[in-house]
CSV table of C-alpha atoms (C1' of nucleotides) in Angstrom, one decimal:
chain,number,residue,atom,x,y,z
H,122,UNK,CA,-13.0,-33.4,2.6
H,123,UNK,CA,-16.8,-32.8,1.9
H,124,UNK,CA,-17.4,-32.0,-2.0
H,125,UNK,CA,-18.5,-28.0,-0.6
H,126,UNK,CA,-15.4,-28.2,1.4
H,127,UNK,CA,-13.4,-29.0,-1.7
H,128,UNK,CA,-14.3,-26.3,-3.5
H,129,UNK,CA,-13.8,-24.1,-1.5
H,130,UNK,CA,-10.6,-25.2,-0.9
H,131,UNK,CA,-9.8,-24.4,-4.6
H,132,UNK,CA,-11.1,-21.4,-4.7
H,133,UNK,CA,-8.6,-20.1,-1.9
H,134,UNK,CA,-5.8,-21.5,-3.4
H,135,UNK,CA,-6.7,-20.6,-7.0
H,136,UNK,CA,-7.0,-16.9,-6.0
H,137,UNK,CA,-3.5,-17.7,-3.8
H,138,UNK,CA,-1.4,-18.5,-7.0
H,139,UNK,CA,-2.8,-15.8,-8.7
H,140,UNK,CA,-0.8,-13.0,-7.2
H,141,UNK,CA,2.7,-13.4,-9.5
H,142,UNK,CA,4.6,-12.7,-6.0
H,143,UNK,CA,3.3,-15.5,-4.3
H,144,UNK,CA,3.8,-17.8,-7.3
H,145,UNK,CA,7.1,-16.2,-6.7
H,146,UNK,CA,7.4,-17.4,-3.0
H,147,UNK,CA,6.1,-20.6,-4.0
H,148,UNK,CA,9.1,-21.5,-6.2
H,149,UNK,CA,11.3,-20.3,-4.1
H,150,UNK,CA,10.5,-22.7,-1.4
H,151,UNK,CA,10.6,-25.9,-3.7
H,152,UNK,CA,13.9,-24.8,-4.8
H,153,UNK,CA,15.3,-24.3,-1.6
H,154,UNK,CA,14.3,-27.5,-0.6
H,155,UNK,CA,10.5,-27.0,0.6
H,156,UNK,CA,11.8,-24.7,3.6
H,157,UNK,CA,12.9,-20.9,4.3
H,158,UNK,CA,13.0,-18.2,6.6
H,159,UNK,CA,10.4,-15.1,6.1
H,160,UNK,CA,13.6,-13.0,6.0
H,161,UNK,CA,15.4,-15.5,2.9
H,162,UNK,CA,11.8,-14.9,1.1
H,163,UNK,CA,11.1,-11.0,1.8
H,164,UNK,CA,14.9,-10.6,0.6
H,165,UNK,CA,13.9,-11.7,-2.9
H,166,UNK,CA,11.7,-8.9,-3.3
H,167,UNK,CA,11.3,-5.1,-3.7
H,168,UNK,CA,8.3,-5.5,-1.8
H,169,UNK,CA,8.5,-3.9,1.9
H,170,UNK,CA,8.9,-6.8,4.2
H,171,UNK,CA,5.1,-6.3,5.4
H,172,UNK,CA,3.9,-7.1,2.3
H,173,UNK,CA,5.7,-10.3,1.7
H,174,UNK,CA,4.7,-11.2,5.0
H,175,UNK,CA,0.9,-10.5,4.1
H,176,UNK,CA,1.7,-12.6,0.9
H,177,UNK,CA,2.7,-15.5,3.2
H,178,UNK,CA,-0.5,-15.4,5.1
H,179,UNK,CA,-2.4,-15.3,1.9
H,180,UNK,CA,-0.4,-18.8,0.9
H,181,UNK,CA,-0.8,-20.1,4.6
H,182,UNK,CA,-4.5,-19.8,4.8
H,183,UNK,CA,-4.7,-21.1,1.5
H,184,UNK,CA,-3.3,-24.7,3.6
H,185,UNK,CA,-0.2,-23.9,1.0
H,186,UNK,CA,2.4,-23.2,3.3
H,187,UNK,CA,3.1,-24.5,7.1
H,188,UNK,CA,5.3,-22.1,9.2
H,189,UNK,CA,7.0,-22.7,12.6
H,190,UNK,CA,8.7,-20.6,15.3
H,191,UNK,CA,12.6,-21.6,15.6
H,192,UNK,CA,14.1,-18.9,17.6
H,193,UNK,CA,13.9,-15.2,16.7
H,194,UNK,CA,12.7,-16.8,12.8
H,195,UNK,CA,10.5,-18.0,11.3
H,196,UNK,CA,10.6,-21.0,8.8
H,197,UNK,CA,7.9,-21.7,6.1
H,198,UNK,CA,7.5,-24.5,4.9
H,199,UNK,CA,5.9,-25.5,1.4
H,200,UNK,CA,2.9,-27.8,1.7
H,201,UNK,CA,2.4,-29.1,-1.8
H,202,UNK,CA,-0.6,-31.0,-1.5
H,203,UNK,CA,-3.0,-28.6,-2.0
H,204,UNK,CA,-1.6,-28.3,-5.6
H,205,UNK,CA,-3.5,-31.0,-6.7
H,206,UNK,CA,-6.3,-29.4,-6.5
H,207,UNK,CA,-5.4,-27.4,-9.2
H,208,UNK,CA,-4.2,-30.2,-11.0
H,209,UNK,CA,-7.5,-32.1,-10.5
H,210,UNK,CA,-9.3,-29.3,-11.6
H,211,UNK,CA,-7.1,-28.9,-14.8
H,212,UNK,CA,-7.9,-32.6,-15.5
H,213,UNK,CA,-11.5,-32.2,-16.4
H,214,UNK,CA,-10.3,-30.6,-19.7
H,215,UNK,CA,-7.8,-33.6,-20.8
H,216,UNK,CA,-8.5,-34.0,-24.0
A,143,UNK,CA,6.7,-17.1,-27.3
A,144,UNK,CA,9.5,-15.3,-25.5
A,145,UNK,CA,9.6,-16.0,-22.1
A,146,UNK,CA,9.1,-12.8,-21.1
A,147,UNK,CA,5.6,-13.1,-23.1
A,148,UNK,CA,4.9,-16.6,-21.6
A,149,UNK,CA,5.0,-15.2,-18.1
A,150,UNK,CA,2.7,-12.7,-19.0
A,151,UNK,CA,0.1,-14.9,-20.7
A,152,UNK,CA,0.4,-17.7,-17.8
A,153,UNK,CA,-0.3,-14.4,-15.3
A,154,UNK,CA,-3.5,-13.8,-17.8
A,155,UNK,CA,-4.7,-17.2,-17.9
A,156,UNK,CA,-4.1,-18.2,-13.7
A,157,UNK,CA,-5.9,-14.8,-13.0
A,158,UNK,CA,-9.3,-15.7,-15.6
A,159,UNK,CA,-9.2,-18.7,-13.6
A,160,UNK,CA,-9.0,-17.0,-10.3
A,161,UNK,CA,-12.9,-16.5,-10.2
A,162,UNK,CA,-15.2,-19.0,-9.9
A,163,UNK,CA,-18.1,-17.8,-12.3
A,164,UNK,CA,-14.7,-17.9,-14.7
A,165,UNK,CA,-14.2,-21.3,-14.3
A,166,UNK,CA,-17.9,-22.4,-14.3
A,167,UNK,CA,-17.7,-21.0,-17.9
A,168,UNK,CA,-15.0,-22.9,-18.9
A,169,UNK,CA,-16.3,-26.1,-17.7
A,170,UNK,CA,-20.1,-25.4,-19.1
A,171,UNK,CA,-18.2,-25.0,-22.5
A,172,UNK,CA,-16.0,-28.0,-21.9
A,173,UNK,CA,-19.7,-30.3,-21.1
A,174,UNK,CA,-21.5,-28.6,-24.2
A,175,UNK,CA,-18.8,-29.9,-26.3
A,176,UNK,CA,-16.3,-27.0,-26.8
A,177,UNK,CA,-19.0,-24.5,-27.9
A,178,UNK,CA,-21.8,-22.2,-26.9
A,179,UNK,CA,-23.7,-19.2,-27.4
A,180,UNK,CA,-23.5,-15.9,-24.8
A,181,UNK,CA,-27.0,-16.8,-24.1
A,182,UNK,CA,-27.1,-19.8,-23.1
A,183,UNK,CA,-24.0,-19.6,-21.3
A,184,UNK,CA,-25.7,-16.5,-18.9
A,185,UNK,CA,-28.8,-18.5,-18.5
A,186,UNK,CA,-26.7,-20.4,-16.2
A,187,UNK,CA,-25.7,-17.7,-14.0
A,188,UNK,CA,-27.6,-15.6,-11.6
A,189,UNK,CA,-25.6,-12.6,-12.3
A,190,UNK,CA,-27.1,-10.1,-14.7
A,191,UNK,CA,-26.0,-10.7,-18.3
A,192,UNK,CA,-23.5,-7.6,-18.6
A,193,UNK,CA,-21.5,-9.2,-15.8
A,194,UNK,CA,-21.6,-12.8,-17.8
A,195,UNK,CA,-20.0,-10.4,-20.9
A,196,UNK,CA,-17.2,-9.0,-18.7
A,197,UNK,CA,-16.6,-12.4,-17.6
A,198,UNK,CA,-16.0,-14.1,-21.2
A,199,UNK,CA,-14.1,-11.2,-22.1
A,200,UNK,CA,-11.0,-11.4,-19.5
A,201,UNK,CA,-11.4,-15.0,-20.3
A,202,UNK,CA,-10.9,-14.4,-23.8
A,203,UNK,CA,-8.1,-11.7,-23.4
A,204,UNK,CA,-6.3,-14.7,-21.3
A,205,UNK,CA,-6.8,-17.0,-24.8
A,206,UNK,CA,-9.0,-19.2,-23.2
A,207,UNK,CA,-12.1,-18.7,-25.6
A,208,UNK,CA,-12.3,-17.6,-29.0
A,209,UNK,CA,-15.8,-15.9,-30.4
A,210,UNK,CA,-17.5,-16.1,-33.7
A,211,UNK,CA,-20.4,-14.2,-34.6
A,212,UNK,CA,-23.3,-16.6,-36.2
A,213,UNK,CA,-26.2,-14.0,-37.2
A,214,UNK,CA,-27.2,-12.4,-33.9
A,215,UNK,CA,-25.7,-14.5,-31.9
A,216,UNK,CA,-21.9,-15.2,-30.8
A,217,UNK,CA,-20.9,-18.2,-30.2
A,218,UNK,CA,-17.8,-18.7,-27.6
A,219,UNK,CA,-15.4,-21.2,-28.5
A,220,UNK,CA,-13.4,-22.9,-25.8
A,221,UNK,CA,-9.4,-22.7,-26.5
A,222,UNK,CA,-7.8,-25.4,-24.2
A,223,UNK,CA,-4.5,-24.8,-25.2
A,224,UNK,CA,-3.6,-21.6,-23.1
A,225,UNK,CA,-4.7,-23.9,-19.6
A,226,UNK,CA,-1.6,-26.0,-20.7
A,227,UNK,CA,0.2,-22.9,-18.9
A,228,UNK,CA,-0.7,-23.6,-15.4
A,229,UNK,CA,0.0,-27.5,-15.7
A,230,UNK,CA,3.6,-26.5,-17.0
A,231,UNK,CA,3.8,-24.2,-14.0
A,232,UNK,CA,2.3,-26.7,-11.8
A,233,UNK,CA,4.7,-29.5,-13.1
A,234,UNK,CA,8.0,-27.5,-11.0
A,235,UNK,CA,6.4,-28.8,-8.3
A,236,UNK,CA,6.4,-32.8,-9.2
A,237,UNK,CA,7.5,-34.5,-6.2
B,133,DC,C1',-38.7,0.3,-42.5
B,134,DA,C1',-40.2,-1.0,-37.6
B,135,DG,C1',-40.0,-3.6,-34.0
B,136,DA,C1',-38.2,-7.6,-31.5
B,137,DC,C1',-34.1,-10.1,-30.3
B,138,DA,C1',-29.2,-11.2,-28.8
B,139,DT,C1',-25.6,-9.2,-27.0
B,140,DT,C1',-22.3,-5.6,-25.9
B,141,DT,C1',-20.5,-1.1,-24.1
B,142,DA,C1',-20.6,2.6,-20.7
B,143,DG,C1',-20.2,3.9,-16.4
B,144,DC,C1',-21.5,4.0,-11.3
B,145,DG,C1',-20.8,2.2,-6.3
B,146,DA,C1',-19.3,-1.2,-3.0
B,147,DT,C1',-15.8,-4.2,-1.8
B,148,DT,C1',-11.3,-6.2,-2.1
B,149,DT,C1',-6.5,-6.1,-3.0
B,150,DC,C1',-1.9,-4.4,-2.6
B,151,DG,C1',1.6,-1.5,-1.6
B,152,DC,C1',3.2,1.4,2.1
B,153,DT,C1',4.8,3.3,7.0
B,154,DA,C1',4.6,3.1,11.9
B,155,DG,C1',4.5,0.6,15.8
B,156,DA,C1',4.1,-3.9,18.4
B,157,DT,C1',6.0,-8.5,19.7
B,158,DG,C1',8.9,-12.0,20.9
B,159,DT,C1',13.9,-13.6,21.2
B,160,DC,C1',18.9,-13.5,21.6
B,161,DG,C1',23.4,-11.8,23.4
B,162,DT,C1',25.7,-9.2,27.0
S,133,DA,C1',17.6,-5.9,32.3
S,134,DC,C1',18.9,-3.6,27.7
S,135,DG,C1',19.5,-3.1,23.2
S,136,DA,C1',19.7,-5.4,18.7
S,137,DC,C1',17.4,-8.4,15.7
S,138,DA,C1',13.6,-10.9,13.1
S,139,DT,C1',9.2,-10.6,12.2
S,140,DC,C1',4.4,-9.5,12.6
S,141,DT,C1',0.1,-6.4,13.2
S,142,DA,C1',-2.5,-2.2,12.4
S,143,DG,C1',-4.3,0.7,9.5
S,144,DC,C1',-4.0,4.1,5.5
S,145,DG,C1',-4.6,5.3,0.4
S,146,DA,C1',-4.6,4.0,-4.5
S,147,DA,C1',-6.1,1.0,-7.7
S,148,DA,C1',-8.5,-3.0,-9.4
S,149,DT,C1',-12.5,-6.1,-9.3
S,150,DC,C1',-17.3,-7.2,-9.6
S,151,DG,C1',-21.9,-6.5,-9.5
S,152,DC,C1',-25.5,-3.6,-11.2
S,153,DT,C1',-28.6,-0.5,-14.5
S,154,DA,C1',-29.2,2.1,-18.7
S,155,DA,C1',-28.3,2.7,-23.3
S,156,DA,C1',-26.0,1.3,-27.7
S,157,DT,C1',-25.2,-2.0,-31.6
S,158,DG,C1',-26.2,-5.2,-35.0
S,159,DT,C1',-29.4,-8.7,-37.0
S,160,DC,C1',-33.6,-11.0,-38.1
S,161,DT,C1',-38.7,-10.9,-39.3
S,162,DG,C1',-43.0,-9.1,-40.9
DNA sequence: CAGACATTTAGCGATTTCGCTAGATGTCGT
DNA sequence: ACGACATCTAGCGAAATCGCTAAATGTCTG
């Protein structure tokens, strides 16, 4: 991954966690084991469906989630690697 | 902190860091040692200086800087502690 | 005190974000 | 094929964000 490339790629998923839902959705995933079905997520909110689902896009193009098609569902899957990019970033400041 | 507070201030602190200028500050602070005045931290910004202001102040509100005046100028004061926060919330996740 | 200097506050306009509702799409069971 | 089901896409409206310019504030110097 090219430095320009890199940044960018924390920029996306800086501005992904920042949305309290998606941290939200995030979570959720890990402690259901990494996977879930759109309609598992949505159900944890108040949120009309649509939104969750634009929430999940938001986290997929960040590279922060994976979905695929299994039957009339949909599973998401959490990818944590991009994380570390965070993480890195975080690690300039170490005392 | 309640935990009700702590959610709120890690929403504070992921959303200052959501924009890049935001974190360019926070690094130039963390390179000059911790401190710098409003001056020369616009200088390194092509925005206009009111735009610099607004940014130090939601990064403040978050509790990421602190500010002191010294004669005419201020000088911002980086507050580490508050990025501790987003590693917490970033440590769920260890594999 | 007057004027220069460092910085902030006020407030406008363009753009983005976020929620919603309505309708489309693809899949399963009968 | 038909209807029910799971989910997405389209597109609207309200609110927030971000940049800007103009004007205010407080401080130093002569």
């Amino acid at each position: 991954m090219t430095p320009i490339a890199k940044l960018r790629a924390l920029d996306e998923v800086v501005d992904a966690i920042a949305h309290p839902a998606r941290r939200q959705i995030l979570l959720t995933l890990h402690f259901r084991g990494g996977s879930a079905t759109a309609g598992e997520l949505a159900a944890r909110f108040e949120h009309a469906w649509p939104t969750t689902t634009r929430h999940l896009r938001v986290l997929e193009d960040a590279g922060l989630l994976r979905h695929e098609r299994r039957g009339r569902t949909r599973v998401y899957t959490l990818d944590r690697e991009r994380l570390g990019l965070v993480t890195e970033w975080l690690g300039w400041f170490a005392t």
